[in-house]
Amino acid sequence: MSSQTTTRRKVANALFGLLAFLAIFASLVTLVALLIDVVARGGSSVDLQFFTSAPSRIPAKAGILPALVGTLWVTTLVAIMTFPIGVAAAIYLEEYAGRGRWSRLLRINISNLAGVPSIVYGIFGLALFVRLLGLGRTVFAAALTLSLLILPVVIISSMEAIRAVPPSQREAAYALGATRWQMVRRALLPAAAPGILTGIVLAVGRAVGETAPLILIGAVTFVTFVPVNPFEDKYTVLPIQIFNWAGRPQAAFQEISAAAILVLLVLMFLLNLVAVILRARLSRTIQW
Amino acid sequence: MNEREPVTKPSVSQIGASAPSGATEATSASSKNPALLLENVSCWYGGFRAVREVSLAIPRNKVTALIGPSGCGKSTLLRSINRMNDLVPGFRMEGEIAFEGTSVHARATDVIDLRRRVGMVFQKPNPFPKSIFENVAFGLRLLGETTGIDALVEESLRAAALWDEVKDKLDQPGLSLSGGQQQRLCIARAIAIRPEVILMDEPCSALDPKSTLQIEELMRKLIRDYTIVIVTHNMQQAARASDYTVFLTMGDDRAGYVVEQGETGKIFTAPQQQLTADYVSGRFG
Ligand SMILES: Nc1ncnc2c1ncn2[C@@H]1O[C@H](COP(=O)(O)OP(=O)(O)O)[C@@H](O)[C@H]1O
Ligand SMILES: [Mg+2]
């Protein structure tokens, strides 16, 4: 091995390190710049009144209460619906479906669904839930639509978590006389739980920020009351409230729009924090 | 400890009667009524034959060691006994394995029940990411036991010579134990449901010499209540810890077959076959 190739390899190594650093640096700088901008413009508008008021034509009196409650409603319903369905689908595909043509087809389709633009889910939700099933422009219809949107992501991340459990764990359970379902229930799921939960929380975080499909299925842009009945009431959510305010010419609305962005960011941050904590707590005992 | 009715089926006596010479040799004095009887067992992974026409008798309340070079089908054979190979796509077995007189592959045989009666300890310790207590209680919970679990867990940990080391930390994760302790935990987990046979697949290959000796000592104690089949590539271990030894090797087609079987003392001091002599003296394998 000549010293020349060694030098070249070292240079290539250093260059790649620099590139990786620049990539991280660029994304971090963008994020920090965005945060600073949002805080500078909207920080002063975030006060108690902002959380407890409904939107108003007068920016100083406007608040995000209906949108915040709408977002919490939708998020909770999405989490409740996607958890069992997503995990069950992942268990089926990983442990029951085998590796035949049919299951390969299913897998490929789920991966494709994860890449479908969210607006398409909006069109589908409008046709199926809002019109055909007659659910109307309700929280429930929104939750169903967003559930469909994130289900592929939940299924894929749950499958990965299940696949990450070493085969020796399955064997240990089977060798003790476990049925397949006992193996899944008592060995596989507890071991995969940290990964599954993290995936779900992150996917739900994606649903929190979705705007486009909800515009289509009729989240209202000006709601002055808090939705109480998810099957009946009109609703709005934070991203749509932001969209609405940001589109207005007055500077004061721009400010409360920034304030709402700040709240949304904090909400997402909290969700991600929950994911990290869950993962750390649950996997403390799991180190293969 | 296990008081089960001996199952006697016509087919069984046939198996015993027609056992080939290899098996009858091992069926000397102490094992007229073996716990396990393998006859003409061949195993395939897809089109590849991993084991060819193996016949042996596994005597009750003894340690039987399967030795032989890596890849000669020892694990395959062992895993066929409790049908763990059912989980391997493309696996196929021919021949007969009779456990207490009943074919393990018979349609009437319940594989769940079979695995409860024939426990297994794996090469790499594989405790569950649960507490020490829950690891041992796992099989009991599968059976739906709700009472007497505490006592059974203690009894099993004592039987696995682990109780004194863990009695004050039963709620700590099983994975926090050392490798040797983890393997004894796996043994405790296996014996908690009171199997009749324990299959061990190179249980010491990941362990240090001290833990290895502890497990060998443990095996000698356990055969009072259990029949043990151990796969090992450690010649000294087979010589020290087993009563019977089965030597396998593989042919040109890489299918494993039995070269010689018999009392461990004989296999190591007066082998009948040149291959065996070469192997046990460490000249190949
Ligand atoms: N799951 C499997 N699929 C295909 N071939 C296998 C599988 N397991 C083992 N084999 C093959 O079967 C032969 C015997 O393997 P094994 O029983 O593990 O041998 P040993 O335990 O004696 O080392 C080897 O050639 C191995 O490659
Ligand atoms: Mg092996």
XYZ file of C-alpha atoms and ligand atoms in Angstrom:
601
model
C 0.000 0.000 0.000
C 1.649 3.234 -1.146
C 1.640 6.277 1.061
C -0.067 8.174 -1.726
C -3.256 6.109 -1.552
C -3.154 6.378 2.199
C -3.033 10.156 1.939
C -5.835 10.182 -0.579
C -7.932 8.034 1.706
C -7.290 10.356 4.607
C -8.278 13.388 2.543
C -11.466 11.661 1.382
C -12.268 10.782 4.971
C -11.735 14.361 6.131
C -13.778 15.704 3.238
C -16.705 13.457 4.040
C -16.539 14.498 7.686
C -16.658 18.137 6.632
C -19.628 17.510 4.327
C -21.552 15.713 7.044
C -20.821 18.574 9.430
C -22.005 21.157 6.879
C -25.232 19.225 6.356
C -25.958 19.169 10.093
C -24.891 22.786 10.429
C -27.181 23.960 7.619
C -30.240 22.230 9.038
C -29.515 23.405 12.572
C -28.963 26.995 11.473
C -32.240 26.972 9.546
C -34.083 25.595 12.540
C -32.554 28.090 14.959
C -33.210 30.979 12.571
C -36.834 29.921 12.265
C -37.197 29.658 16.021
C -35.620 33.063 16.637
C -37.843 34.657 14.007
C -40.994 33.082 15.422
C -40.138 34.019 18.989
C -39.195 37.558 18.021
C -42.428 38.135 16.135
C -44.889 36.169 18.151
C -43.362 35.667 21.585
C -44.944 38.737 23.103
C -48.423 37.692 21.968
C -48.369 34.419 23.856
C -50.156 35.080 27.117
C -53.017 33.543 29.043
C -55.591 35.492 27.066
C -54.152 33.997 23.869
C -54.924 30.485 25.114
C -58.374 31.256 26.476
C -59.876 33.327 23.679
C -61.489 32.485 20.414
C -60.331 34.096 17.164
C -61.607 37.602 16.671
C -61.618 40.338 14.077
C -59.579 42.374 16.521
C -56.086 40.816 16.652
C -55.392 41.921 20.229
C -58.459 39.971 21.443
C -57.894 36.924 19.269
C -56.846 33.560 20.715
C -56.361 29.941 19.791
C -58.660 28.137 22.213
C -60.947 26.492 19.604
C -57.995 25.528 17.400
C -55.990 24.139 20.323
C -58.943 22.077 21.556
C -59.607 20.944 17.980
C -56.014 19.839 17.607
C -56.079 17.974 20.942
C -59.346 16.240 19.962
C -58.036 15.153 16.597
C -54.668 14.073 17.989
C -56.206 11.995 20.757
C -58.658 10.278 18.444
C -55.921 9.601 15.893
C -53.703 8.046 18.557
C -56.558 5.893 19.886
C -57.469 4.645 16.426
C -54.043 4.080 14.917
C -52.506 2.303 17.906
C -54.527 -0.921 17.860
C -54.974 -1.058 14.095
C -51.353 -0.234 13.301
C -49.899 -2.673 15.816
C -52.295 -5.455 14.832
C -51.440 -4.975 11.158
C -47.720 -5.024 11.939
C -48.069 -8.219 14.001
C -50.047 -9.839 11.209
C -47.500 -8.927 8.552
C -44.470 -9.880 10.613
C -45.656 -12.999 12.402
C -48.638 -14.445 10.593
C -48.600 -13.472 6.928
C -45.510 -15.424 5.962
C -43.285 -14.381 3.088
C -45.448 -15.304 0.151
C -46.432 -13.203 -2.832
C -49.583 -11.901 -1.189
C -47.781 -10.566 1.864
C -45.017 -9.074 -0.278
C -47.669 -7.236 -2.237
C -49.207 -5.953 0.997
C -45.845 -4.742 2.262
C -45.004 -2.913 -0.946
C -48.395 -1.255 -0.977
C -48.059 -0.068 2.580
C -44.676 1.443 1.796
C -46.212 3.161 -1.209
C -49.110 4.479 0.858
C -46.605 6.080 3.220
C -45.375 8.137 0.298
C -48.751 9.303 -1.012
C -49.135 13.107 -0.700
C -51.404 14.061 2.168
C -53.751 16.038 -0.081
C -54.754 12.756 -1.697
C -55.868 11.490 1.709
C -57.877 14.703 1.989
C -59.683 14.003 -1.265
C -60.337 10.429 -0.162
C -61.531 11.529 3.273
C -63.878 14.058 1.712
C -65.410 11.474 -0.584
C -65.632 8.625 1.920
C -66.025 10.005 5.408
C -67.551 13.447 4.867
C -69.886 12.670 1.978
C -70.490 8.914 1.552
C -70.628 8.035 5.237
C -72.231 11.377 5.959
C -69.985 12.221 8.877
C -69.901 15.837 7.758
C -67.256 18.374 8.612
C -66.596 16.992 12.051
C -63.648 16.232 14.291
C -64.368 12.550 13.786
C -64.071 12.762 10.007
C -60.791 14.629 10.398
C -59.455 12.047 12.843
C -60.372 9.211 10.489
C -58.677 10.918 7.565
C -55.502 11.670 9.485
C -55.506 8.132 10.891
C -55.454 6.764 7.365
C -52.673 9.183 6.567
C -50.363 8.038 9.359
C -51.366 4.363 9.527
C -48.762 3.275 6.955
C -46.080 5.043 8.971
C -47.304 3.436 12.205
C -47.422 0.004 10.595
C -43.956 0.306 9.093
C -42.324 1.557 12.291
C -44.100 -1.124 14.354
C -42.949 -3.793 11.906
C -39.405 -2.551 12.250
C -39.665 -2.615 16.045
C -41.024 -6.167 15.934
C -38.346 -7.289 13.510
C -35.661 -5.843 15.776
C -36.540 -8.342 18.523
C -33.896 -11.074 18.279
C -35.145 -14.457 16.981
C -33.750 -16.003 20.165
C -36.569 -14.316 22.098
C -39.196 -15.998 19.942
C -37.405 -19.335 20.340
C -37.233 -18.914 24.112
C -40.995 -18.475 24.292
C -41.812 -21.279 21.870
C -39.451 -23.662 23.674
C -41.460 -23.086 26.858
C -44.598 -24.225 25.100
C -45.999 -20.863 24.098
C -48.622 -20.746 21.382
C -47.966 -18.239 18.652
C -50.330 -15.736 20.210
C -48.732 -16.232 23.666
C -45.329 -15.694 22.096
C -46.528 -12.470 20.474
C -48.363 -11.222 23.525
C -45.834 -12.089 26.231
C -42.449 -12.061 24.530
C -42.585 -10.105 21.299
C -44.775 -7.138 22.207
C -43.106 -6.309 25.542
C -39.717 -6.426 23.841
C -40.884 -4.336 20.884
C -42.929 -1.869 22.956
C -40.346 0.941 23.132
C -39.915 1.006 19.370
C -43.630 0.697 18.682
C -44.593 3.504 21.054
C -41.879 5.801 19.768
C -43.062 5.242 16.219
C -46.666 5.990 17.129
C -45.857 9.193 18.999
C -43.723 10.437 16.126
C -46.436 9.576 13.600
C -49.055 11.355 15.680
C -46.712 14.336 15.718
C -46.936 14.320 11.966
C -50.724 14.358 12.148
C -50.613 17.401 14.451
C -48.902 19.455 11.796
C -51.030 18.375 8.820
C -52.972 21.142 7.099
C -53.738 20.315 3.494
C -56.080 17.325 3.906
C -57.994 19.124 6.647
C -58.648 22.121 4.434
C -60.194 19.750 1.931
C -62.405 17.896 4.368
C -63.649 21.134 5.791
C -61.946 22.239 8.916
C -63.457 25.687 9.256
C -61.138 28.652 9.312
C -63.133 30.814 11.646
C -64.503 28.962 14.638
C -65.411 30.950 17.707
C -66.592 28.107 19.897
C -64.898 25.069 21.388
C -65.832 21.731 19.797
C -67.437 19.495 22.407
C -68.969 16.667 20.441
C -66.495 15.201 17.930
C -69.323 13.662 15.909
C -71.329 16.863 15.531
C -69.375 20.047 15.946
C -67.505 22.121 13.450
C -63.887 22.520 14.360
C -60.558 23.936 13.391
C -57.006 22.980 14.203
C -53.842 24.956 14.889
C -52.185 24.690 11.467
C -55.349 25.949 9.809
C -55.702 28.795 12.263
C -52.106 29.732 11.478
C -52.762 29.482 7.761
C -55.750 31.764 8.130
C -54.003 34.453 10.155
C -50.835 34.340 8.104
C -52.845 35.123 4.986
C -54.132 38.414 6.346
C -52.404 41.662 5.421
C -52.426 43.317 8.868
C -49.132 43.093 10.796
C -50.985 42.347 14.018
C -52.396 39.140 12.532
C -48.926 38.176 11.363
C -47.809 38.488 14.966
C -50.493 36.249 16.426
C -49.863 33.832 13.567
C -46.241 33.612 14.715
C -47.478 33.134 18.271
C -49.662 30.216 17.177
C -46.712 28.708 15.312
C -44.762 28.908 18.538
C -47.490 27.019 20.387
C -47.612 24.373 17.649
C -43.838 23.971 17.768
C -43.889 23.559 21.532
C -46.643 20.960 21.176
C -44.593 19.000 18.630
C -41.531 19.334 20.808
C -43.451 17.946 23.777
C -44.646 14.989 21.714
C -41.116 14.217 20.614
C -39.946 14.546 24.192
C -42.584 12.028 25.243
C -41.253 9.666 22.572
C -37.692 10.035 23.798
C -38.647 9.556 27.453
C -40.839 6.544 26.700
C -38.052 4.985 24.743
C -35.478 5.604 27.433
C -37.689 4.324 30.261
C -38.960 1.238 28.504
C -35.674 0.190 26.999
C -33.694 0.616 30.193
C -34.094 -3.065 30.883
C -33.806 -4.124 27.257
C -30.222 -4.407 26.158
C -29.609 -7.497 24.134
C -41.220 -35.665 39.838
C -43.071 -36.359 36.649
C -45.741 -38.875 37.166
C -47.259 -39.349 33.804
C -48.880 -42.489 32.555
C -46.511 -44.325 30.299
C -48.042 -44.232 26.877
C -47.914 -47.510 25.095
C -48.887 -47.637 21.488
C -48.454 -50.615 19.192
C -46.274 -48.566 16.866
C -43.871 -47.936 19.690
C -43.012 -51.506 20.437
C -42.451 -51.871 16.754
C -39.982 -49.022 16.843
C -38.214 -50.586 19.769
C -38.195 -54.009 18.205
C -36.908 -52.908 14.856
C -34.275 -50.569 16.262
C -31.135 -50.949 14.186
C -27.911 -52.226 15.600
C -26.583 -48.727 16.321
C -29.440 -48.013 18.645
C -29.477 -51.387 20.336
C -25.820 -51.050 21.241
C -26.586 -47.890 23.185
C -29.660 -49.533 24.614
C -27.447 -51.551 26.900
C -28.315 -52.457 30.483
C -29.389 -49.073 31.903
C -31.629 -48.022 29.027
C -33.973 -50.856 28.196
C -36.717 -48.257 28.206
C -35.243 -45.084 26.760
C -36.903 -41.694 27.163
C -36.314 -40.885 23.531
C -35.828 -43.181 20.589
C -34.725 -41.881 17.214
C -34.973 -44.167 14.253
C -33.645 -43.452 10.779
C -34.037 -39.738 11.279
C -33.130 -37.659 8.243
C -33.484 -33.895 8.068
C -33.621 -31.547 5.098
C -33.444 -27.798 4.754
C -35.082 -27.386 1.371
C -33.110 -29.664 -0.908
C -30.126 -29.932 1.417
C -29.934 -32.980 3.610
C -28.385 -31.984 6.933
C -28.853 -35.280 8.813
C -28.831 -38.781 7.388
C -30.536 -41.806 8.937
C -29.673 -41.285 12.554
C -30.818 -43.897 15.025
C -30.240 -43.553 18.724
C -31.691 -44.212 22.116
C -31.569 -41.533 24.794
C -31.583 -43.204 28.200
C -33.703 -41.837 31.002
C -32.098 -39.832 33.831
C -28.731 -39.705 32.128
C -26.725 -37.088 30.297
C -26.305 -37.939 26.639
C -23.779 -35.850 24.744
C -23.894 -35.251 21.002
C -20.428 -34.436 19.746
C -18.993 -33.873 16.309
C -17.517 -31.239 14.025
C -19.307 -27.973 13.428
C -22.101 -28.236 10.867
C -22.640 -31.978 11.174
C -26.258 -31.526 12.200
C -26.128 -31.766 15.997
C -28.373 -28.726 16.507
C -30.674 -29.839 13.716
C -31.098 -33.225 15.372
C -31.651 -31.699 18.810
C -34.184 -29.189 17.542
C -36.099 -31.943 15.789
C -36.803 -33.576 19.123
C -38.945 -30.711 20.433
C -39.913 -29.680 16.915
C -38.306 -26.259 17.070
C -37.434 -26.838 13.425
C -41.128 -26.559 12.605
C -40.420 -22.829 12.718
C -37.843 -23.062 9.928
C -39.416 -22.680 6.496
C -38.414 -25.515 4.187
C -37.456 -27.902 6.982
C -38.493 -31.517 6.548
C -37.873 -34.635 8.591
C -38.169 -38.311 7.813
C -37.908 -41.233 10.159
C -39.298 -41.525 13.643
C -38.666 -39.793 16.930
C -40.519 -41.414 19.771
C -40.821 -39.610 23.094
C -42.061 -41.890 25.859
C -43.359 -44.169 23.183
C -45.284 -41.607 21.173
C -44.131 -40.210 17.869
C -43.432 -36.497 18.245
C -44.596 -35.925 14.695
C -47.805 -37.910 14.951
C -50.890 -35.982 14.066
C -52.294 -36.511 17.557
C -49.181 -35.063 19.188
C -49.703 -31.531 20.426
C -46.506 -29.597 19.776
C -47.241 -27.188 22.635
C -47.554 -30.077 25.072
C -44.417 -31.685 23.604
C -42.358 -28.523 24.199
C -43.646 -28.304 27.762
C -42.412 -31.818 28.396
C -39.169 -31.419 26.455
C -37.512 -28.176 27.518
C -34.637 -26.447 25.797
C -31.616 -24.332 26.738
C -29.938 -22.430 23.938
C -26.377 -21.705 22.949
C -26.535 -18.032 23.798
C -28.343 -17.231 27.050
C -31.641 -15.657 26.017
C -33.485 -14.375 29.075
C -36.512 -12.175 28.460
C -36.173 -8.438 29.111
C -38.119 -8.993 32.314
C -37.236 -9.387 35.967
C -35.421 -12.468 37.204
C -38.646 -13.595 38.862
C -40.773 -13.093 35.751
C -38.252 -14.948 33.626
C -38.637 -18.053 35.740
C -42.396 -17.559 36.070
C -42.852 -17.153 32.297
C -43.707 -20.759 31.527
C -45.962 -21.006 34.562
C -47.888 -17.955 33.421
C -48.277 -19.505 29.977
C -49.916 -22.440 31.703
C -52.246 -20.033 33.459
C -50.916 -20.858 36.911
C -51.836 -18.246 39.472
C -51.078 -19.894 42.789
C -47.859 -21.249 44.149
C -45.752 -19.328 41.627
C -43.479 -17.872 44.315
C -42.630 -21.289 45.667
C -42.062 -22.795 42.231
C -39.816 -19.920 41.204
C -37.719 -20.353 44.324
C -37.564 -24.104 43.880
C -36.483 -23.758 40.247
C -33.830 -21.174 41.048
C -32.517 -23.451 43.786
C -32.472 -26.394 41.411
C -30.520 -24.281 38.925
C -28.002 -23.351 41.653
C -28.822 -19.672 41.258
C -31.019 -18.943 44.258
C -28.311 -17.774 46.648
C -26.985 -15.303 44.103
C -30.306 -13.729 43.188
C -32.647 -14.183 46.139
C -32.292 -10.531 47.166
C -32.824 -9.085 43.717
C -35.593 -11.095 42.108
C -37.173 -7.928 40.737
C -34.069 -6.877 38.862
C -33.785 -7.460 35.140
C -32.613 -10.916 34.123
C -30.351 -9.254 31.593
C -28.400 -7.566 34.384
C -26.894 -10.912 35.407
C -23.548 -12.226 34.195
C -23.457 -14.626 31.244
C -23.113 -17.715 33.410
C -25.899 -16.551 35.705
C -28.093 -15.798 32.711
C -27.611 -19.322 31.418
C -28.529 -20.770 34.812
C -31.547 -18.452 34.784
C -32.519 -19.995 31.451
C -32.131 -23.440 32.991
C -34.319 -22.375 35.920
C -36.844 -21.032 33.434
C -36.847 -24.353 31.587
C -37.265 -26.506 34.691
C -39.931 -24.289 36.255
C -42.591 -26.059 34.205
C -41.204 -29.468 35.172
C -40.310 -30.947 31.814
C -39.139 -34.525 31.534
C -36.278 -33.917 29.147
C -33.959 -30.917 28.865
C -32.223 -30.337 25.549
C -29.122 -28.157 25.749
C -27.470 -26.792 22.636
C -23.870 -25.878 23.471
C -25.045 -24.207 26.669
C -21.528 -23.268 27.753
C -20.018 -22.064 24.509
C -20.544 -18.426 25.476
C -19.371 -18.890 29.061
C -16.104 -18.673 30.969
C -14.502 -21.860 32.384
C -15.825 -21.314 35.917
C -19.417 -20.879 34.767
C -18.939 -23.861 32.479
C -17.963 -26.090 35.396
C -20.896 -24.788 37.431
C -23.295 -25.803 34.676
C -21.697 -29.223 34.308
C -22.048 -29.809 38.041
C -25.636 -28.674 37.771
C -26.350 -31.166 34.994
C -25.042 -33.991 37.146
C -27.519 -32.983 39.860
C -30.426 -32.451 37.501
C -30.363 -35.972 36.069
C -31.943 -37.214 39.266
C -35.160 -35.660 37.958
C -34.529 -35.082 34.291
C -33.155 -36.661 31.165
C -30.557 -34.411 29.566
C -29.330 -34.264 25.990
C -26.458 -31.877 25.457
C -24.763 -30.783 22.264
C -21.181 -29.784 22.841
C -18.082 -29.269 20.775
C -16.008 -29.313 23.921
C -14.461 -32.776 24.200
C -13.534 -32.377 27.858
C -17.074 -31.348 28.650
C -18.517 -34.458 27.025
C -15.977 -36.605 28.855
C -16.606 -34.933 32.217
C -20.328 -34.439 32.228
C -22.005 -37.091 30.123
C -22.902 -40.739 30.631
C -23.444 -41.558 26.966
C -21.793 -40.038 23.955
C -22.940 -39.986 20.377
C -20.324 -39.040 17.812
C -21.567 -37.616 14.534
C -19.672 -36.454 11.537
C -20.601 -35.536 8.005
C -20.134 -37.317 4.732
C -18.994 -35.892 1.428
C -22.498 -34.557 0.840
C -22.229 -32.675 4.185
C -25.074 -34.727 5.649
C -24.412 -35.633 9.268
C -24.539 -39.259 10.379
C -23.715 -41.223 13.511
C -20.279 -42.816 13.540
C -20.373 -44.336 16.971
C -22.343 -44.204 20.174
C -21.986 -45.731 23.574
C -20.943 -45.142 27.144
C -18.839 -42.038 27.391
C -15.941 -43.879 29.017
C -15.777 -46.348 26.144
C -16.064 -43.713 23.419
C -13.182 -41.772 24.889
C -10.880 -44.596 25.940
C -11.681 -47.440 23.568
C -13.437 -46.136 20.456
C -14.286 -48.765 17.861
C -13.971 -46.485 14.870
C -10.842 -44.766 13.620
C -12.865 -41.559 12.929
C -13.993 -41.479 16.544
C -10.482 -42.075 17.810
C -9.171 -39.228 15.673
C -11.922 -36.882 16.766
C -11.816 -37.480 20.520
C -8.043 -37.228 20.531
C -8.364 -33.863 18.822
C -6.781 -34.890 15.540
C -9.642 -33.407 13.486
C -12.828 -31.381 13.910
N -32.120 -22.805 9.148
C -31.295 -23.415 8.298
N -31.489 -23.313 6.977
C -30.660 -23.937 6.093
N -29.616 -24.678 6.458
C -29.371 -24.832 7.763
C -30.195 -24.196 8.758
N -29.707 -24.511 9.981
C -28.626 -25.301 9.758
N -28.426 -25.501 8.447
C -27.371 -26.318 7.835
O -27.502 -27.626 8.295
C -26.229 -28.176 8.603
C -26.189 -28.617 10.051
O -26.291 -27.501 10.880
P -26.355 -27.592 12.451
O -27.399 -28.574 12.821
O -26.508 -26.227 12.992
O -24.919 -28.195 12.785
P -24.130 -28.239 14.174
O -25.053 -27.854 15.262
O -23.647 -29.638 14.283
O -22.985 -27.305 14.049
C -25.209 -27.112 8.288
O -24.678 -27.375 7.011
C -26.002 -25.846 8.261
O -25.473 -24.931 7.344
Mg -25.029 -26.178 16.543
